[in-house]
mmCIF file of C-alpha atoms in Angstrom:
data_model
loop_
_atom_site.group_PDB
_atom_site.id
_atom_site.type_symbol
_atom_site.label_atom_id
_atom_site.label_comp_id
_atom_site.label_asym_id
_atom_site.label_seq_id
_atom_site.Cartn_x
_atom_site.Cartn_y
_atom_site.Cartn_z
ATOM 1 C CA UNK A 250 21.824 -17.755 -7.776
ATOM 2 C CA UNK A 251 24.921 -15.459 -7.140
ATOM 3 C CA UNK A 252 27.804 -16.523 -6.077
ATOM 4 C CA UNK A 253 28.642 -16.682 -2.455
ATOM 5 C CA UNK A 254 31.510 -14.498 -1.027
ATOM 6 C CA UNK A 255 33.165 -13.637 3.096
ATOM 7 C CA UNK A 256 30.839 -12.300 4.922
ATOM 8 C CA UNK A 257 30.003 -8.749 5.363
ATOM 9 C CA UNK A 258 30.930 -6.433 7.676
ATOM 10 C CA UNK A 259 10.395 1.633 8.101
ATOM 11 C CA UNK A 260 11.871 1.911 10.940
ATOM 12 C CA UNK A 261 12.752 -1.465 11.992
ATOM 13 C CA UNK A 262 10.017 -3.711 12.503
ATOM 14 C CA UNK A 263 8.507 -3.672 16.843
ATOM 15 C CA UNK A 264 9.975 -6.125 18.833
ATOM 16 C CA UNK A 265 7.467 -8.760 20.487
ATOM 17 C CA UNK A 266 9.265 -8.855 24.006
ATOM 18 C CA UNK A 267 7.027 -12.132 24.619
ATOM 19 C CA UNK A 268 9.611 -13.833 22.088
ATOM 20 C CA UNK A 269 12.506 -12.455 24.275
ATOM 21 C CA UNK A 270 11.322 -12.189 27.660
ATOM 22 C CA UNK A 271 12.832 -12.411 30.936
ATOM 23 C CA UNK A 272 14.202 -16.349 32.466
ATOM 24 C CA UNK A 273 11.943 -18.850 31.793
ATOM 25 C CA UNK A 274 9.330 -19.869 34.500
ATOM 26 C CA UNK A 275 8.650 -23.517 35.650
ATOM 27 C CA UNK A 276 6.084 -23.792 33.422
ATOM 28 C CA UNK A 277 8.063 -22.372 30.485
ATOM 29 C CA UNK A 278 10.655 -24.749 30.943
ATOM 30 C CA UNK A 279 8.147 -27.684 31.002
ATOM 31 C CA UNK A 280 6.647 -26.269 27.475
ATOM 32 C CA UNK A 281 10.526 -26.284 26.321
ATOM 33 C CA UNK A 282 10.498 -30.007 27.207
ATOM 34 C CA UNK A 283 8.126 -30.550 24.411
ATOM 35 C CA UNK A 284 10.739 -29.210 22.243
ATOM 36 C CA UNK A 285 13.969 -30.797 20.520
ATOM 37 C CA UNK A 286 17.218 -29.613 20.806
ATOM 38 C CA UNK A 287 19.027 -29.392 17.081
ATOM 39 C CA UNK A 288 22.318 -27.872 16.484
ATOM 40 C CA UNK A 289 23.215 -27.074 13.016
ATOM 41 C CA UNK A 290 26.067 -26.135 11.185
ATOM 42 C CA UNK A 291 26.648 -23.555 7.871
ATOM 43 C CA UNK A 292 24.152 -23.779 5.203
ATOM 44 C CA UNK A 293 22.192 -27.208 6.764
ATOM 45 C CA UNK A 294 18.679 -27.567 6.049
ATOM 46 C CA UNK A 295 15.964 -26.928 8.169
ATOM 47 C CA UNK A 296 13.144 -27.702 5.923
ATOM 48 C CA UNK A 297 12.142 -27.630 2.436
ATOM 49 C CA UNK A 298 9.717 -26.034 0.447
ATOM 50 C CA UNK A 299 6.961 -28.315 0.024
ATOM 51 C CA UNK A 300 7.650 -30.218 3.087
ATOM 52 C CA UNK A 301 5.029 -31.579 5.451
ATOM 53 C CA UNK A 302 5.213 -28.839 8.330
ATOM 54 C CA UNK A 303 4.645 -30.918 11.250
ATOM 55 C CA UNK A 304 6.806 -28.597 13.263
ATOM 56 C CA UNK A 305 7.658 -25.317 14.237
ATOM 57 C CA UNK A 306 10.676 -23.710 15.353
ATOM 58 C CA UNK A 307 12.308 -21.339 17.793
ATOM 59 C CA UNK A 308 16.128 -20.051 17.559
ATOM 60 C CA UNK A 309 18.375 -20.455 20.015
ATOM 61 C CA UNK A 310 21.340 -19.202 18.699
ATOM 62 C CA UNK A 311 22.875 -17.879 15.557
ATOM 63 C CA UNK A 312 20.534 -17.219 11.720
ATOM 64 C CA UNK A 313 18.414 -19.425 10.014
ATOM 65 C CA UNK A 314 17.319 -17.765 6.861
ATOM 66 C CA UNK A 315 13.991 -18.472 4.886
ATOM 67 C CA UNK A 316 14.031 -18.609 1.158
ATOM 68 C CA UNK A 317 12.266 -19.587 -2.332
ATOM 69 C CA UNK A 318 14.220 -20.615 -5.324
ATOM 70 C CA UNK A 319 12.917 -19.019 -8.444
ATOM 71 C CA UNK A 320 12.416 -21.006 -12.068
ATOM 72 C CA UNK A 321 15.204 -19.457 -13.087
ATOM 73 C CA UNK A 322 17.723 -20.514 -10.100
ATOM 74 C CA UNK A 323 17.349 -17.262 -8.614
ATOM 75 C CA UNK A 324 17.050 -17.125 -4.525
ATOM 76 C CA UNK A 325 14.863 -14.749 -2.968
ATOM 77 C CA UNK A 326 15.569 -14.525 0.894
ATOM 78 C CA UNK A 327 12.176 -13.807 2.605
ATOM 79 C CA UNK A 328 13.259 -13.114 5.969
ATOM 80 C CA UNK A 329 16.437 -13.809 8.454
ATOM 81 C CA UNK A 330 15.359 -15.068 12.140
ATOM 82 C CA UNK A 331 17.254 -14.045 14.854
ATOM 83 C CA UNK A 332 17.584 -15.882 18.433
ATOM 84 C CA UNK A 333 14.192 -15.683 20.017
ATOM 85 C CA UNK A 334 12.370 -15.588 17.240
ATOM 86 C CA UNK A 335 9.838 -18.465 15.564
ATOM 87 C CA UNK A 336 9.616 -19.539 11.981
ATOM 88 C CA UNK A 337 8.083 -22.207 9.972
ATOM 89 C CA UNK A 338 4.301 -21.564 11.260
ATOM 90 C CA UNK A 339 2.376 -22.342 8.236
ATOM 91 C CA UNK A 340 -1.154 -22.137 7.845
ATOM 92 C CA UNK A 341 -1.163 -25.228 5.433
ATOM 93 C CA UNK A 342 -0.062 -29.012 5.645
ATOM 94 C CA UNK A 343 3.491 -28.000 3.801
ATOM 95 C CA UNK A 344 6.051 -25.751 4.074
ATOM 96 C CA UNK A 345 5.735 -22.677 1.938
ATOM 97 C CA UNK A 346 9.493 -21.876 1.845
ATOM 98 C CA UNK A 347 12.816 -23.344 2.593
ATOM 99 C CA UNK A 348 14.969 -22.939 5.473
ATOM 100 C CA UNK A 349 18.480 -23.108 6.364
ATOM 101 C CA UNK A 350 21.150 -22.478 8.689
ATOM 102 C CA UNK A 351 23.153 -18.982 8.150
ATOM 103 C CA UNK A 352 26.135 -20.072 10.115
ATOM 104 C CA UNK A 353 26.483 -22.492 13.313
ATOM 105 C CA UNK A 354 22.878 -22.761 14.868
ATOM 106 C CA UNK A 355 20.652 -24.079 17.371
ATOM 107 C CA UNK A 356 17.048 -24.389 17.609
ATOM 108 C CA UNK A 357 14.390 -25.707 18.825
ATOM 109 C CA UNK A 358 11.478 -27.973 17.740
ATOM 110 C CA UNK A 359 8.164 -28.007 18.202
ATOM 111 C CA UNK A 360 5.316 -30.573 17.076
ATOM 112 C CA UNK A 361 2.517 -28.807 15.886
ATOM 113 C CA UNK A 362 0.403 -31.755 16.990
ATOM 114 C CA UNK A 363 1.726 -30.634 20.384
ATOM 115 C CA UNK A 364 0.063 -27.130 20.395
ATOM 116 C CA UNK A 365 -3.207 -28.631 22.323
ATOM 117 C CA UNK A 366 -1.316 -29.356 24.840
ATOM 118 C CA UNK A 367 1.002 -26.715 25.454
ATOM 119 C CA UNK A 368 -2.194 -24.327 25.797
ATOM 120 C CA UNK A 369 -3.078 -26.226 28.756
ATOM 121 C CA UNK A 370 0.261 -26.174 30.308
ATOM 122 C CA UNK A 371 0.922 -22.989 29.938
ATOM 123 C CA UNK A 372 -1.158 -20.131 28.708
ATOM 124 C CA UNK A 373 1.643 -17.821 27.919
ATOM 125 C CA UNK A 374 2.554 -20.042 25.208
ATOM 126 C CA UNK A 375 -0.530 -19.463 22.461
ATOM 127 C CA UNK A 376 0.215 -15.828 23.042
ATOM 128 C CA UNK A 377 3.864 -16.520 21.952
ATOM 129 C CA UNK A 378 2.222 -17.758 18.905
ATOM 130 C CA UNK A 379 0.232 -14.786 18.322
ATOM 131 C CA UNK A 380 3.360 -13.137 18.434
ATOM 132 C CA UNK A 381 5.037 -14.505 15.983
ATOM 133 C CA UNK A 382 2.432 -14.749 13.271
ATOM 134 C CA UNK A 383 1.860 -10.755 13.875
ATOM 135 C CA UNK A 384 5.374 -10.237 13.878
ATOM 136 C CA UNK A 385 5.743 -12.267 10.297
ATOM 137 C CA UNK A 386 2.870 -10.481 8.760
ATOM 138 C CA UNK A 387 4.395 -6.909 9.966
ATOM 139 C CA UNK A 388 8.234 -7.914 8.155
ATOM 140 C CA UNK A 389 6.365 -9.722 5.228
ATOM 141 C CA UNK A 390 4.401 -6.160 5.098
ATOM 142 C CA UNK A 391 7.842 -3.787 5.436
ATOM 143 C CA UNK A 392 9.359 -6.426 2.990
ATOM 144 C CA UNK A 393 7.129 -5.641 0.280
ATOM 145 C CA UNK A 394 7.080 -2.311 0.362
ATOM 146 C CA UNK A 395 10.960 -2.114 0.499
ATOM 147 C CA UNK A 396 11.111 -4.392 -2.506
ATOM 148 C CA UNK A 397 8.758 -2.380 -4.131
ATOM 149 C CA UNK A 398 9.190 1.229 -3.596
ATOM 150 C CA UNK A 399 13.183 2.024 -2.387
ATOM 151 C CA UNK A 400 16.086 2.788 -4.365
ATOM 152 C CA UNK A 401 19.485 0.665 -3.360
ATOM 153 C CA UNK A 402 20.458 2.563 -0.474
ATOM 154 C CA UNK A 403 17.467 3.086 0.867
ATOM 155 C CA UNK A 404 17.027 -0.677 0.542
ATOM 156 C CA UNK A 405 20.268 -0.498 3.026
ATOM 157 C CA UNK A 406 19.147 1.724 5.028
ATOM 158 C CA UNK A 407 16.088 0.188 6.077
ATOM 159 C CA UNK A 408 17.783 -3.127 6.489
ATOM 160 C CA UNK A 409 20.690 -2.194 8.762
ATOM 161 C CA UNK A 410 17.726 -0.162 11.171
ATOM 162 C CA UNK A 411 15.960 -3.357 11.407
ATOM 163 C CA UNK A 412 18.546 -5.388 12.030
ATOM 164 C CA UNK A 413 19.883 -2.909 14.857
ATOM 165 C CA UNK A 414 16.258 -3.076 16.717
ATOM 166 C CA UNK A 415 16.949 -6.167 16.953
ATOM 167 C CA UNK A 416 19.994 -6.739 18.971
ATOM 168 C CA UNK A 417 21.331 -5.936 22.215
ATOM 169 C CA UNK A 418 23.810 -3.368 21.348
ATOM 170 C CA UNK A 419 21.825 -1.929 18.379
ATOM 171 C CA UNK A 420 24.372 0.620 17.296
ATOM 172 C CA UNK A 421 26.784 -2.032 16.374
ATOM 173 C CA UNK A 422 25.516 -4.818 14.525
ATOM 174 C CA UNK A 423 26.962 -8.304 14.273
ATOM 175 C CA UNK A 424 25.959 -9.229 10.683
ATOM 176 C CA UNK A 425 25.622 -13.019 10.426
ATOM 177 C CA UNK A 426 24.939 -12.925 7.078
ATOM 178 C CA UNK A 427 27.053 -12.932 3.901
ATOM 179 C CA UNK A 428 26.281 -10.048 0.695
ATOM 180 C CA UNK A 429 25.154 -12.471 -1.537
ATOM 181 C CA UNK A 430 22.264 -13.057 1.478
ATOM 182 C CA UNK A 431 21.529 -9.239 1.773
ATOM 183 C CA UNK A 432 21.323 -8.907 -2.345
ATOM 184 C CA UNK A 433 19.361 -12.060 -2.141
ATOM 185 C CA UNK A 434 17.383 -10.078 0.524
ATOM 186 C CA UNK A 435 17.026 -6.891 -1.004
ATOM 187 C CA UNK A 436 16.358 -7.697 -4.597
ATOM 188 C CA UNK A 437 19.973 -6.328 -5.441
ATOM 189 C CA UNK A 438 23.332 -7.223 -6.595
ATOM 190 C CA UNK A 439 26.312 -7.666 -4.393
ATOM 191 C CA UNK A 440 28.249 -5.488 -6.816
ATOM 192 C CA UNK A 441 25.215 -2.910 -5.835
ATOM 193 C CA UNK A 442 25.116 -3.979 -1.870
ATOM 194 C CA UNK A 443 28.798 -3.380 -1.633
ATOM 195 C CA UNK A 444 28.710 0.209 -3.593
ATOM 196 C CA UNK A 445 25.628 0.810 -1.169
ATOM 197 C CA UNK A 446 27.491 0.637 2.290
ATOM 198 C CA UNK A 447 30.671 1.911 0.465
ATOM 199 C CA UNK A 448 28.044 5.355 -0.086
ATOM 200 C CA UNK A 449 27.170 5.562 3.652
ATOM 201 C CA UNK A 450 30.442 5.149 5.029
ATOM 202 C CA UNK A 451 32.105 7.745 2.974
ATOM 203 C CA UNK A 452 28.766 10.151 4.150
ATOM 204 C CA UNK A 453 30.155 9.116 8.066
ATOM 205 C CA UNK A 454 26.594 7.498 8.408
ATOM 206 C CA UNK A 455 28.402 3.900 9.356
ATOM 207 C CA UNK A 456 31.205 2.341 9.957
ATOM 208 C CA UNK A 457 32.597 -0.552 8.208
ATOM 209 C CA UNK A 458 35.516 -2.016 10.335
ATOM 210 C CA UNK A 459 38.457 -3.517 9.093
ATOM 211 C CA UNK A 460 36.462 -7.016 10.610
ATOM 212 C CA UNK A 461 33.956 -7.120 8.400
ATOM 213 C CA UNK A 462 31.505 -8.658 9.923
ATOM 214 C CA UNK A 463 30.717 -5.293 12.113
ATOM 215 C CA UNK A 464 28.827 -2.346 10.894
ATOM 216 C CA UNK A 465 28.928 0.265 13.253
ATOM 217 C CA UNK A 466 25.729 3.241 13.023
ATOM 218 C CA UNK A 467 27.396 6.538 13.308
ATOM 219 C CA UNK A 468 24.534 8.682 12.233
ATOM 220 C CA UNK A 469 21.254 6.976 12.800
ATOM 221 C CA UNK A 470 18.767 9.606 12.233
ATOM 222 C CA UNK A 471 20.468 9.783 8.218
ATOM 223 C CA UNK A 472 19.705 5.974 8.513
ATOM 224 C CA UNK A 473 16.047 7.325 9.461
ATOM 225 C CA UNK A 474 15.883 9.682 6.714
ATOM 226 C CA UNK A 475 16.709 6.877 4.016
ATOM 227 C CA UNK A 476 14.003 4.898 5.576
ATOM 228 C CA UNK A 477 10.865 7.219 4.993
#
């Protein structure tokens, strides 16, 4: 595994608004009731690969980031979840992957033994699930082909336009995340993530501020470009 450092300062992946909708109904707060509030601080566990998935989970606030270590001690980030978005669905009795707290967190949890139920409270819920399965299988999808198929910056490219379809003010993204999680992301080095976004800010396609935890998109269809 790399060593960690400060954080950082396809076209990106549809949004499901079901998993960030408007203010919860009645009944949505009764299917929240179901749930269990868990705060979490830097780097806690979630689960473990290999765990019995008994639950599922829903962020509240902050990144939880999904992972596999390798034979070899290498760490291979499958996806980061964002607030409103489920993770840990499995289709088996154990957890596939790992989870964990990017920063300070909260989430919810769900029983899985509690899904029967919940689609006869409320029947916007199972859609919800839906959701987030299709949503998993179109990241796992872009995933593989940016692993696969895109140089280093490209890599970048098509990170930072998912990311910004994914927040509020998607032209300047808060990155949660440290470099070693984006090289553990991307299949790359920090030494190459860091020469990457170095590359685009001298072409005035972003912005890296002197906080580096921003990254500001100054010239988004270049950003586009990368990501064909």
């Amino acid at each position: 595994m790399q060593t960690a450092d400060a954080p950082l300062n396809s076209h990106a992946a549809p949004s499901i608004a079901l998993l960030r909708g408007p203010a919860p109904t009645r009944k949505a707060h009764e299917a929240s009731a179901l749930g269990s509030v868990r705060r979490l601080v830097k780097d806690e566990e979630v689960f473990v690969e290999g765990d019995r998935a008994a639950f599922y989970y829903k962020v509240q606030s902050g990144a939880v980031r999904t992972f596999k270590l390798l034979s070899d001690g290498r760490r291979q980030i499958d996806a980061f979840h964002l607030p409103g978005d489920i993770f840990g669905m499995e289709p088996g009795e154990e957890h596939r992957f790992s989870a964990e707290a990017v920063g300070d967190a909260t989430i919810v949890s769900y029983r899985r033994s509690n899904l029967g139920a919940l689609d006869q409270d409320d029947g916007d819920v199972p859609t919800q699930m839906m959701s987030a399965v299709l949503l998993s299988l179109v990241r796992a999808q872009n995933h593989m082909l940016l692993l696969g198929r895109k140089n280093a910056v490209e890599k970048i490219a098509t990170f930072l336009l998912d990311l910004s379809g994914r927040t509020a003010n998607n032209d300047q993204i808060d990155l949660p995340m440290s470099r070693t999680d984006i090289a553990d992301h991307l299949g790359l080095t920090i030494e190459t993530v860091s020469r990457s976004l170095t590359q685009l800010e001298r072409q005035g396609v972003i912005e890296l501020p002197a906080h580096r935890r921003f990254i500001v998109l100054r010239n988004r269809p270049a950003l586009e470009r990368l990501d064909m």
